[in-house]
């Protein structure tokens, strides 16, 4: 891959790109990792209600060090603030929100996403003795829309956008959109449709980094 | 800025289609969203399924909705034979599904919580179980119940803010918070409007995420 | 039945008799009818927490006419007060309490009780077109103890304490004790055991008014 | 007079038997009933099943309970491989049941609510469903889940009164109210004690009926 006339987005760049697409009024859950940082790029006057599965509705920005409330954390166990209008619910009610279709959007990290919308984000092998499920399975099946933010390939250059996932699934046929460090890709009944690429990247170059077939709508 | 307040009954009732399932809050005379029921009567939707604890007292807005022939089916926990609903039922002019009151609440809670079915011992040994799927769990006969979602919920609140966060007064809470989470379109009438933040985070009963529209009708 | 050397209890007498057996600290649901009046005979300084299935925990005495709070009713839709320490929950949580075994006691009225603990209290025939279930089925299967308060016989003198119920069941094998206008009777694995009778009534006279066999423990 | 306050850790821990299932509140460092966990360690019960969101951080009371070999089985939503729980699991010295976090909360809620089983799409298409009963409902594959009751729940509250009515502070609410309703014996540690009635009827989060004992340990 000799093409290098482009600079992949860094973690903040990916978070910022995803943040751009979240409209005011949505109720949104952000998963651990890059997704959590999306909130930093939603301007405070664009009212997006962030839900944390530990029972916080209306998560606000990180507190300044002298304003930390040690009773107030998000699902990544990071100290947060609460927006005016926010509220607290218990865990069963919080997952009722997640599972019950009340989240307009959930954004998760992933190891792999398949062209049929399957997501794998919790275990690298079925034989792994130590499992880390957390709340991802509940969120993945429950939100109205599931987006994934992840690097386009592994550190070793292996594709993460797959024909079929090779890692154990978190949920089937749920991912609607993927934000990578290279592109924004919709998951449609026809497969992966590229919406946006970073400057300087060609569709051919993106395809070489992607296992499944990519499509692009004809420009109008 | 999120602002769930609507400023007319027309806006509050917009889009309620014929054939809708409408969840109606309240128990006894308490916590009934009467202004919204009157709004629904004026709005005109018909062929409705209503879900409400009981068939409606004489002179109530529910009785009026029934008397206008707008309800095809009622899901409730009891009907008095002497009531209008009882008479319509006996004349074959109203379908009625009788559900134990706790099962009714739980089926709506399941709808709101993404639970696609549940087992309960309630009613399993009774004629309400006739022809239905049962299962013995832990030595007890249990009945399989399915969610009871609404297209619309009409509920009554005591205080509301512009995010749709709600509180209820005393026993006017009853079915209202459960129905709020169980419907696609939840419309609340509130007696009081408060600024965002005035309902403290620990005391919000229904978070605004469950509420689509709020109409202020002072007490 | 020529015996008449006894006066059956009236409704208040039955309620008072049942109230005597409710200890401090119990959480109790009282059904519609005579059971509701049991609360009137529990002294206010004996802290019994009354639950109403419309979401009231800690129901207090009836208000004086000038102190009616029109937002505060019990499951009979009668205006009540709330005890200090009381609270409100929504209907799903209220029936979670009922079904989940958190009530120490529920007291219901009934048409019939069978010697195996079956109760019939909601319909006089399977063909009745208009049904009144309410919350009785949830309460009957959920409370730690179910007591029934009812007249010993129908107005026509038909027995209500049956070998098997003739009316449609509310729940099977749940009744633990029956308070009638004539006696207090435990429902045991061996059948009906008489604990107490009104003065002047003989066991023989009680048996003539009861379909199922009565037992009495030998006096010590 | 109902008075659920106990005045010593010994009284708080009385009767917790070997082999008990103990529900442990908290998420992250928040809402963990650490004084009660230390009390449980001193009390001596062993062969425990603990139900807790995660395997316990280094230096936590849960880690200490594990390190003392008092836990036979842990039900949780994740275990870090590098944690003590992760090492015990890999050495075969700890049984672990991994449950999706929402399903874990819902199974305890079911235990508290008398729901004897429920269906959820969560995990139905994953290897967590291997060998288990599934059912298609409304076109979605769902997994049958059973209640997760506790013999004991140890929870942390912010305010408590003598009836055992509780409130929680901020996100310290988390699993605590759910566990309170799911256990036979619910023991709360509270930071603050208030007179009966000071927690207003609309703002009680856990009604005292779910609480058996309260121990006051000031912040």
PDB file of C-alpha atoms in Angstrom, chain A residues 49-196:
ATOM      1  CA  UNK A  49     -29.173  13.877  26.279  1.00  0.00           C
ATOM      2  CA  UNK A  50     -26.432  11.416  27.111  1.00  0.00           C
ATOM      3  CA  UNK A  51     -27.410   8.256  28.966  1.00  0.00           C
ATOM      4  CA  UNK A  52     -24.950   6.231  31.005  1.00  0.00           C
ATOM      5  CA  UNK A  53     -26.100   2.717  31.787  1.00  0.00           C
ATOM      6  CA  UNK A  54     -25.224   3.096  35.465  1.00  0.00           C
ATOM      7  CA  UNK A  55     -28.364   5.197  35.701  1.00  0.00           C
ATOM      8  CA  UNK A  56     -27.390   8.718  34.664  1.00  0.00           C
ATOM      9  CA  UNK A  57     -29.623  10.602  32.248  1.00  0.00           C
ATOM     10  CA  UNK A  58     -28.135  13.865  31.009  1.00  0.00           C
ATOM     11  CA  UNK A  59     -24.407  13.265  31.447  1.00  0.00           C
ATOM     12  CA  UNK A  60     -22.524  16.553  31.142  1.00  0.00           C
ATOM     13  CA  UNK A  61     -18.878  17.441  30.503  1.00  0.00           C
ATOM     14  CA  UNK A  62     -16.016  16.299  32.727  1.00  0.00           C
ATOM     15  CA  UNK A  63     -15.730  18.373  35.910  1.00  0.00           C
ATOM     16  CA  UNK A  64     -12.762  20.589  36.631  1.00  0.00           C
ATOM     17  CA  UNK A  65     -10.471  18.879  39.166  1.00  0.00           C
ATOM     18  CA  UNK A  66     -11.781  20.978  42.061  1.00  0.00           C
ATOM     19  CA  UNK A  67     -15.401  20.234  41.194  1.00  0.00           C
ATOM     20  CA  UNK A  68     -15.340  16.464  41.165  1.00  0.00           C
ATOM     21  CA  UNK A  69     -18.419  14.869  42.736  1.00  0.00           C
ATOM     22  CA  UNK A  70     -17.245  11.446  43.770  1.00  0.00           C
ATOM     23  CA  UNK A  71     -20.790  10.061  43.666  1.00  0.00           C
ATOM     24  CA  UNK A  72     -21.197  10.889  40.000  1.00  0.00           C
ATOM     25  CA  UNK A  73     -19.568   8.695  37.364  1.00  0.00           C
ATOM     26  CA  UNK A  74     -20.416   7.404  33.916  1.00  0.00           C
ATOM     27  CA  UNK A  75     -20.347   3.807  32.675  1.00  0.00           C
ATOM     28  CA  UNK A  76     -16.582   4.066  32.097  1.00  0.00           C
ATOM     29  CA  UNK A  77     -16.371   4.919  35.841  1.00  0.00           C
ATOM     30  CA  UNK A  78     -15.028   8.361  34.958  1.00  0.00           C
ATOM     31  CA  UNK A  79     -16.188  11.376  36.953  1.00  0.00           C
ATOM     32  CA  UNK A  80     -18.715  13.445  35.071  1.00  0.00           C
ATOM     33  CA  UNK A  81     -21.151  16.269  35.681  1.00  0.00           C
ATOM     34  CA  UNK A  82     -24.907  16.266  35.285  1.00  0.00           C
ATOM     35  CA  UNK A  83     -26.659  18.669  32.953  1.00  0.00           C
ATOM     36  CA  UNK A  84     -29.486  20.781  34.243  1.00  0.00           C
ATOM     37  CA  UNK A  85     -32.551  18.640  33.557  1.00  0.00           C
ATOM     38  CA  UNK A  86     -30.676  15.395  34.143  1.00  0.00           C
ATOM     39  CA  UNK A  87     -31.853  12.679  36.483  1.00  0.00           C
ATOM     40  CA  UNK A  88     -30.939   9.365  38.067  1.00  0.00           C
ATOM     41  CA  UNK A  89     -32.564   5.961  37.715  1.00  0.00           C
ATOM     42  CA  UNK A  90     -31.603   2.547  39.055  1.00  0.00           C
ATOM     43  CA  UNK A  91     -29.915  -0.128  36.990  1.00  0.00           C
ATOM     44  CA  UNK A  92     -33.068  -2.042  36.039  1.00  0.00           C
ATOM     45  CA  UNK A  93     -34.768   1.144  34.838  1.00  0.00           C
ATOM     46  CA  UNK A  94     -31.581   2.235  33.093  1.00  0.00           C
ATOM     47  CA  UNK A  95     -31.442  -0.959  31.059  1.00  0.00           C
ATOM     48  CA  UNK A  96     -35.189  -0.768  30.483  1.00  0.00           C
ATOM     49  CA  UNK A  97     -34.299   2.442  28.659  1.00  0.00           C
ATOM     50  CA  UNK A  98     -31.505   0.727  26.739  1.00  0.00           C
ATOM     51  CA  UNK A  99     -33.340  -2.476  25.853  1.00  0.00           C
ATOM     52  CA  UNK A 100     -36.728  -0.844  25.391  1.00  0.00           C
ATOM     53  CA  UNK A 101     -35.865   1.233  22.338  1.00  0.00           C
ATOM     54  CA  UNK A 102     -35.724   4.583  24.099  1.00  0.00           C
ATOM     55  CA  UNK A 103     -32.202   5.443  22.969  1.00  0.00           C
ATOM     56  CA  UNK A 104     -32.152   7.228  19.640  1.00  0.00           C
ATOM     57  CA  UNK A 105     -28.549   6.169  19.278  1.00  0.00           C
ATOM     58  CA  UNK A 106     -25.902   4.030  20.866  1.00  0.00           C
ATOM     59  CA  UNK A 107     -22.276   4.316  19.792  1.00  0.00           C
ATOM     60  CA  UNK A 108     -19.968   1.422  20.629  1.00  0.00           C
ATOM     61  CA  UNK A 109     -16.407   0.442  19.921  1.00  0.00           C
ATOM     62  CA  UNK A 110     -15.873  -2.918  18.197  1.00  0.00           C
ATOM     63  CA  UNK A 111     -13.312  -5.441  17.085  1.00  0.00           C
ATOM     64  CA  UNK A 112     -15.232  -6.187  13.907  1.00  0.00           C
ATOM     65  CA  UNK A 113     -18.399  -5.294  12.036  1.00  0.00           C
ATOM     66  CA  UNK A 114     -19.819  -7.439   9.243  1.00  0.00           C
ATOM     67  CA  UNK A 115     -21.592  -6.257   6.116  1.00  0.00           C
ATOM     68  CA  UNK A 116     -24.830  -7.747   7.482  1.00  0.00           C
ATOM     69  CA  UNK A 117     -24.616  -5.495  10.548  1.00  0.00           C
ATOM     70  CA  UNK A 118     -23.262  -8.083  12.962  1.00  0.00           C
ATOM     71  CA  UNK A 119     -20.980  -6.673  15.649  1.00  0.00           C
ATOM     72  CA  UNK A 120     -18.226  -8.367  17.655  1.00  0.00           C
ATOM     73  CA  UNK A 121     -16.890  -6.305  20.524  1.00  0.00           C
ATOM     74  CA  UNK A 122     -16.554  -8.393  23.662  1.00  0.00           C
ATOM     75  CA  UNK A 123     -14.289 -11.404  23.167  1.00  0.00           C
ATOM     76  CA  UNK A 124     -11.507 -12.318  20.779  1.00  0.00           C
ATOM     77  CA  UNK A 125     -12.250 -16.022  20.954  1.00  0.00           C
ATOM     78  CA  UNK A 126     -14.981 -18.319  22.176  1.00  0.00           C
ATOM     79  CA  UNK A 127     -12.381 -20.044  24.346  1.00  0.00           C
ATOM     80  CA  UNK A 128     -11.242 -16.949  26.195  1.00  0.00           C
ATOM     81  CA  UNK A 129     -11.609 -17.892  29.839  1.00  0.00           C
ATOM     82  CA  UNK A 130     -12.139 -14.347  31.069  1.00  0.00           C
ATOM     83  CA  UNK A 131     -15.161 -12.648  29.595  1.00  0.00           C
ATOM     84  CA  UNK A 132     -16.047  -8.982  29.502  1.00  0.00           C
ATOM     85  CA  UNK A 133     -19.631  -8.502  28.455  1.00  0.00           C
ATOM     86  CA  UNK A 134     -20.743  -5.454  30.452  1.00  0.00           C
ATOM     87  CA  UNK A 135     -23.784  -3.755  28.987  1.00  0.00           C
ATOM     88  CA  UNK A 136     -22.861  -3.923  25.304  1.00  0.00           C
ATOM     89  CA  UNK A 137     -25.244  -6.742  24.374  1.00  0.00           C
ATOM     90  CA  UNK A 138     -28.219  -4.956  25.945  1.00  0.00           C
ATOM     91  CA  UNK A 139     -27.317  -1.689  24.255  1.00  0.00           C
ATOM     92  CA  UNK A 140     -26.639  -3.293  20.878  1.00  0.00           C
ATOM     93  CA  UNK A 141     -30.043  -4.969  20.603  1.00  0.00           C
ATOM     94  CA  UNK A 142     -32.015  -2.169  22.195  1.00  0.00           C
ATOM     95  CA  UNK A 143     -31.085   1.186  20.700  1.00  0.00           C
ATOM     96  CA  UNK A 144     -32.988   2.593  17.725  1.00  0.00           C
ATOM     97  CA  UNK A 145     -29.657   3.011  15.927  1.00  0.00           C
ATOM     98  CA  UNK A 146     -26.285   1.471  16.601  1.00  0.00           C
ATOM     99  CA  UNK A 147     -23.172   3.183  15.329  1.00  0.00           C
ATOM    100  CA  UNK A 148     -19.653   1.850  15.705  1.00  0.00           C
ATOM    101  CA  UNK A 149     -16.486   3.898  16.023  1.00  0.00           C
ATOM    102  CA  UNK A 150     -13.263   1.973  15.468  1.00  0.00           C
ATOM    103  CA  UNK A 151      -9.957   1.921  13.578  1.00  0.00           C
ATOM    104  CA  UNK A 152     -10.483   0.741  10.022  1.00  0.00           C
ATOM    105  CA  UNK A 153      -7.932  -2.069  10.450  1.00  0.00           C
ATOM    106  CA  UNK A 154      -6.078  -3.749  13.280  1.00  0.00           C
ATOM    107  CA  UNK A 155      -2.558  -2.679  14.202  1.00  0.00           C
ATOM    108  CA  UNK A 156      -1.359  -5.476  11.954  1.00  0.00           C
ATOM    109  CA  UNK A 157      -3.385  -4.183   9.040  1.00  0.00           C
ATOM    110  CA  UNK A 158      -6.080  -6.856   9.258  1.00  0.00           C
ATOM    111  CA  UNK A 159      -9.475  -5.593   8.133  1.00  0.00           C
ATOM    112  CA  UNK A 160     -12.156  -5.010  10.768  1.00  0.00           C
ATOM    113  CA  UNK A 161     -14.970  -4.495   8.254  1.00  0.00           C
ATOM    114  CA  UNK A 162     -15.739  -8.088   7.434  1.00  0.00           C
ATOM    115  CA  UNK A 163     -17.938 -10.229   5.245  1.00  0.00           C
ATOM    116  CA  UNK A 164     -18.701 -12.152   8.413  1.00  0.00           C
ATOM    117  CA  UNK A 165     -17.325 -11.525  11.881  1.00  0.00           C
ATOM    118  CA  UNK A 166     -14.567 -13.895  12.967  1.00  0.00           C
ATOM    119  CA  UNK A 167     -14.835 -13.035  16.657  1.00  0.00           C
ATOM    120  CA  UNK A 168     -17.780 -14.012  18.905  1.00  0.00           C
ATOM    121  CA  UNK A 169     -20.802 -11.848  18.195  1.00  0.00           C
ATOM    122  CA  UNK A 170     -22.244  -9.216  20.495  1.00  0.00           C
ATOM    123  CA  UNK A 171     -25.444  -8.997  18.437  1.00  0.00           C
ATOM    124  CA  UNK A 172     -26.675  -9.776  14.946  1.00  0.00           C
ATOM    125  CA  UNK A 173     -27.755  -7.325  12.237  1.00  0.00           C
ATOM    126  CA  UNK A 174     -27.763  -4.225  14.383  1.00  0.00           C
ATOM    127  CA  UNK A 175     -25.011  -1.850  13.187  1.00  0.00           C
ATOM    128  CA  UNK A 176     -26.324   1.004  11.073  1.00  0.00           C
ATOM    129  CA  UNK A 177     -23.156   3.057  10.554  1.00  0.00           C
ATOM    130  CA  UNK A 178     -19.411   2.838  11.096  1.00  0.00           C
ATOM    131  CA  UNK A 179     -17.019   5.722  11.733  1.00  0.00           C
ATOM    132  CA  UNK A 180     -13.419   4.695  11.189  1.00  0.00           C
ATOM    133  CA  UNK A 181     -10.188   6.655  11.005  1.00  0.00           C
ATOM    134  CA  UNK A 182     -10.584   6.514   7.216  1.00  0.00           C
ATOM    135  CA  UNK A 183     -14.262   6.723   6.345  1.00  0.00           C
ATOM    136  CA  UNK A 184     -17.911   6.865   7.304  1.00  0.00           C
ATOM    137  CA  UNK A 185     -19.779   3.819   6.081  1.00  0.00           C
ATOM    138  CA  UNK A 186     -23.461   2.924   6.263  1.00  0.00           C
ATOM    139  CA  UNK A 187     -24.524  -0.667   6.755  1.00  0.00           C
ATOM    140  CA  UNK A 188     -27.418  -1.225   4.379  1.00  0.00           C
ATOM    141  CA  UNK A 189     -29.391  -4.221   3.156  1.00  0.00           C
ATOM    142  CA  UNK A 190     -26.987  -4.150   0.162  1.00  0.00           C
ATOM    143  CA  UNK A 191     -23.883  -4.083   2.356  1.00  0.00           C
ATOM    144  CA  UNK A 192     -21.344  -1.363   3.168  1.00  0.00           C
ATOM    145  CA  UNK A 193     -22.025   1.977   1.504  1.00  0.00           C
ATOM    146  CA  UNK A 194     -19.292   4.618   1.825  1.00  0.00           C
ATOM    147  CA  UNK A 195     -20.684   8.026   2.771  1.00  0.00           C
ATOM    148  CA  UNK A 196     -17.511   9.957   3.352  1.00  0.00           C
TER     149      UNK A 196
END
